[in-house]
CSV table of C-alpha atoms and ligand atoms in Angstrom, one decimal:
chain,number,residue,atom,x,y,z
A,1,MET,CA,101.2,103.1,79.7
A,2,ASP,CA,102.9,99.6,78.1
A,3,GLY,CA,101.6,96.1,78.8
A,4,TYR,CA,102.0,94.8,82.5
A,5,ASP,CA,105.5,94.0,83.5
A,6,GLU,CA,105.6,90.5,85.3
A,7,ASP,CA,109.3,91.8,87.2
A,8,ASN,CA,108.2,94.7,89.1
A,9,ILE,CA,108.9,95.3,92.5
A,10,PHE,CA,105.1,94.5,93.3
A,11,ALA,CA,105.1,91.8,90.9
A,12,LYS,CA,107.8,89.8,92.9
A,13,ILE,CA,106.0,90.7,96.3
A,14,LEU,CA,102.7,88.5,95.1
A,15,ARG,CA,105.0,86.3,94.0
A,16,GLY,CA,106.7,86.0,97.3
A,17,GLU,CA,110.1,86.3,95.6
A,18,ILE,CA,111.0,89.2,97.8
A,19,PRO,CA,110.0,89.8,101.2
A,20,CYS,CA,106.9,92.6,102.4
A,21,ASP,CA,105.8,94.4,105.7
A,22,ARG,CA,102.3,92.8,105.2
A,23,VAL,CA,98.9,95.2,106.7
A,24,TYR,CA,96.4,93.0,105.4
A,25,GLU,CA,95.2,90.2,102.5
A,26,ASP,CA,92.5,89.1,101.1
A,27,GLU,CA,91.8,87.1,97.5
A,28,TYR,CA,92.1,90.1,95.5
A,29,VAL,CA,94.2,92.4,97.4
A,30,LEU,CA,97.5,92.6,99.4
A,31,ALA,CA,98.7,95.6,101.5
A,32,PHE,CA,101.8,96.3,103.3
A,33,ASN,CA,103.8,99.2,104.8
A,34,ASP,CA,105.7,101.4,102.2
A,35,ILE,CA,109.5,100.9,102.6
A,36,ALA,CA,110.3,104.6,102.8
A,37,PRO,CA,107.7,105.9,104.5
A,38,LYS,CA,106.6,109.8,103.9
A,39,ALA,CA,104.5,110.1,107.4
A,40,PRO,CA,103.7,107.7,110.5
A,41,VAL,CA,101.2,105.3,108.6
A,42,HIS,CA,102.0,104.7,104.8
A,43,ILE,CA,100.5,101.6,103.8
A,44,LEU,CA,100.4,101.1,100.3
A,45,VAL,CA,97.5,98.7,98.8
A,46,ILE,CA,97.3,96.9,96.0
A,47,PRO,CA,95.1,94.3,93.6
A,48,LYS,CA,96.6,90.7,93.3
A,49,GLY,CA,96.2,91.2,89.4
A,50,PRO,CA,98.1,92.2,86.9
A,51,TYR,CA,97.2,95.8,86.9
A,52,VAL,CA,99.0,98.3,85.8
A,53,SER,CA,97.6,101.7,86.5
A,54,ILE,CA,94.5,102.8,88.3
A,55,ASP,CA,93.3,103.7,84.7
A,56,ASP,CA,94.1,100.0,84.0
A,57,PHE,CA,92.2,98.8,86.9
A,58,GLY,CA,89.3,100.9,86.3
A,59,ALA,CA,89.0,99.6,82.8
A,60,ASN,CA,89.3,96.1,83.6
A,61,ALA,CA,89.3,94.8,86.9
A,62,SER,CA,85.8,92.8,87.8
A,63,PRO,CA,83.1,94.4,89.9
A,64,GLU,CA,84.5,91.8,92.9
A,65,GLU,CA,88.5,93.2,92.3
A,66,SER,CA,87.5,96.8,92.6
A,67,LYS,CA,85.0,96.4,95.5
A,68,ALA,CA,87.5,94.5,97.6
A,69,LEU,CA,90.5,97.3,97.0
A,70,PHE,CA,88.7,100.3,98.2
A,71,ALA,CA,87.2,98.1,101.3
A,72,ALA,CA,90.6,96.9,101.9
A,73,VAL,CA,91.3,101.0,101.8
A,74,SER,CA,88.4,101.4,104.9
A,75,LYS,CA,89.3,98.5,106.6
A,76,ILE,CA,93.1,99.2,107.0
A,77,ALA,CA,92.1,103.3,107.6
A,78,ASN,CA,89.9,102.5,110.5
A,79,GLU,CA,92.2,99.2,111.6
A,80,LYS,CA,95.0,101.6,111.8
A,81,GLY,CA,93.8,104.2,113.8
A,82,ILE,CA,93.5,107.2,110.8
A,83,ALA,CA,90.2,107.1,109.6
A,84,GLN,CA,88.5,109.8,112.1
A,85,ALA,CA,91.2,112.3,111.8
A,86,GLY,CA,91.5,111.6,108.2
A,87,PHE,CA,94.2,110.8,105.8
A,88,ARG,CA,95.2,110.9,102.3
A,89,SER,CA,94.9,108.2,99.6
A,90,ILE,CA,96.8,108.9,96.6
A,91,THR,CA,97.3,106.5,92.9
A,92,ASN,CA,100.0,108.0,90.4
A,93,THR,CA,99.7,107.0,87.4
A,94,GLY,CA,102.7,107.6,84.8
A,95,ASP,CA,104.7,109.3,83.7
A,96,ASN,CA,103.1,112.7,84.6
A,97,GLY,CA,102.0,111.2,87.8
A,98,GLY,CA,105.0,110.1,89.1
A,99,GLN,CA,104.7,106.3,89.3
A,100,GLU,CA,107.4,104.4,90.0
A,101,ILE,CA,106.2,100.6,89.9
A,102,ALA,CA,103.8,100.3,87.3
A,103,HIS,CA,101.6,97.6,89.5
A,104,PHE,CA,98.5,99.5,90.3
A,105,HIS,CA,99.0,100.8,94.1
A,106,MET,CA,97.1,103.4,96.6
A,107,HIS,CA,98.7,105.1,98.9
A,108,ILE,CA,97.4,105.1,102.5
A,109,ILE,CA,99.1,108.7,104.4
A,110,GLY,CA,98.2,109.2,107.8
A,111,GLY,CA,98.6,109.2,111.4
A,112,ALA,CA,99.9,113.4,111.1
A,113,PRO,CA,98.8,116.4,108.8
A,114,VAL,CA,100.1,115.5,105.1
A,115,GLY,CA,100.6,119.3,104.1
A,116,PRO,CA,99.6,120.7,100.4
A,117,MET,CA,98.0,118.1,98.1
A,118,VAL,CA,100.5,119.2,95.5
A,119,ALA,CA,103.9,120.9,95.1
A,120,GLU,CA,102.7,124.5,94.2
B,1,AMP,P1,104.6,105.4,92.9
B,1,AMP,O1,106.1,106.5,93.2
B,1,AMP,O2,103.2,106.2,93.0
B,1,AMP,O3,104.4,104.3,91.9
B,1,AMP,O4,105.5,104.6,94.6
B,1,AMP,C1,106.1,103.4,94.9
B,1,AMP,C2,106.1,103.3,96.1
B,1,AMP,O5,106.5,102.2,96.6
B,1,AMP,C3,107.1,104.3,96.9
B,1,AMP,O6,106.6,105.0,98.1
B,1,AMP,C4,108.3,103.0,97.7
B,1,AMP,O7,109.0,104.0,98.4
B,1,AMP,C5,107.7,102.5,97.6
B,1,AMP,N1,108.2,100.7,97.8
B,1,AMP,C6,108.9,100.4,96.4
B,1,AMP,N2,109.8,99.3,96.7
B,1,AMP,C7,109.2,98.9,97.4
B,1,AMP,C8,109.1,97.6,98.9
B,1,AMP,N3,109.9,96.8,98.1
B,1,AMP,N4,108.3,97.5,99.6
B,1,AMP,C9,107.3,98.7,100.1
B,1,AMP,N5,107.5,99.5,99.0
B,1,AMP,C10,108.4,100.0,98.3
């Protein structure tokens, strides 16, 4: 993918230029409800750093940023009460992955069975 676009929607949310329905925040991570939820719980977890994708994040994030992202997924799933029954975490990457917003984000989707992993 190309370099980080500072005008992507999630960068604007991080700068406070557009609102979000915040669920969790710490030094490295922001999480908010997806604007078009696909299940009873649909939350996006994003790093505060300017990473385009999981490819970028995996290669360039600090250990603290990586740990915080995964710890936030766990905290949120437990706080929302979906960890026990299970949930899906999805990260779309690039064109083939169907990534619409070029700031790395992890979808947390649950609260009901979420169906097949990919379209047949
Ligand atoms: P992806 O296709 O993996 O890039 O997912 C992008 C997600 O961002 C979609 O599920 C959208 O519904 C969601 N989304 C787009 N704009 C906003 C917004 N302003 N606030 C919250 N979620 C958003």
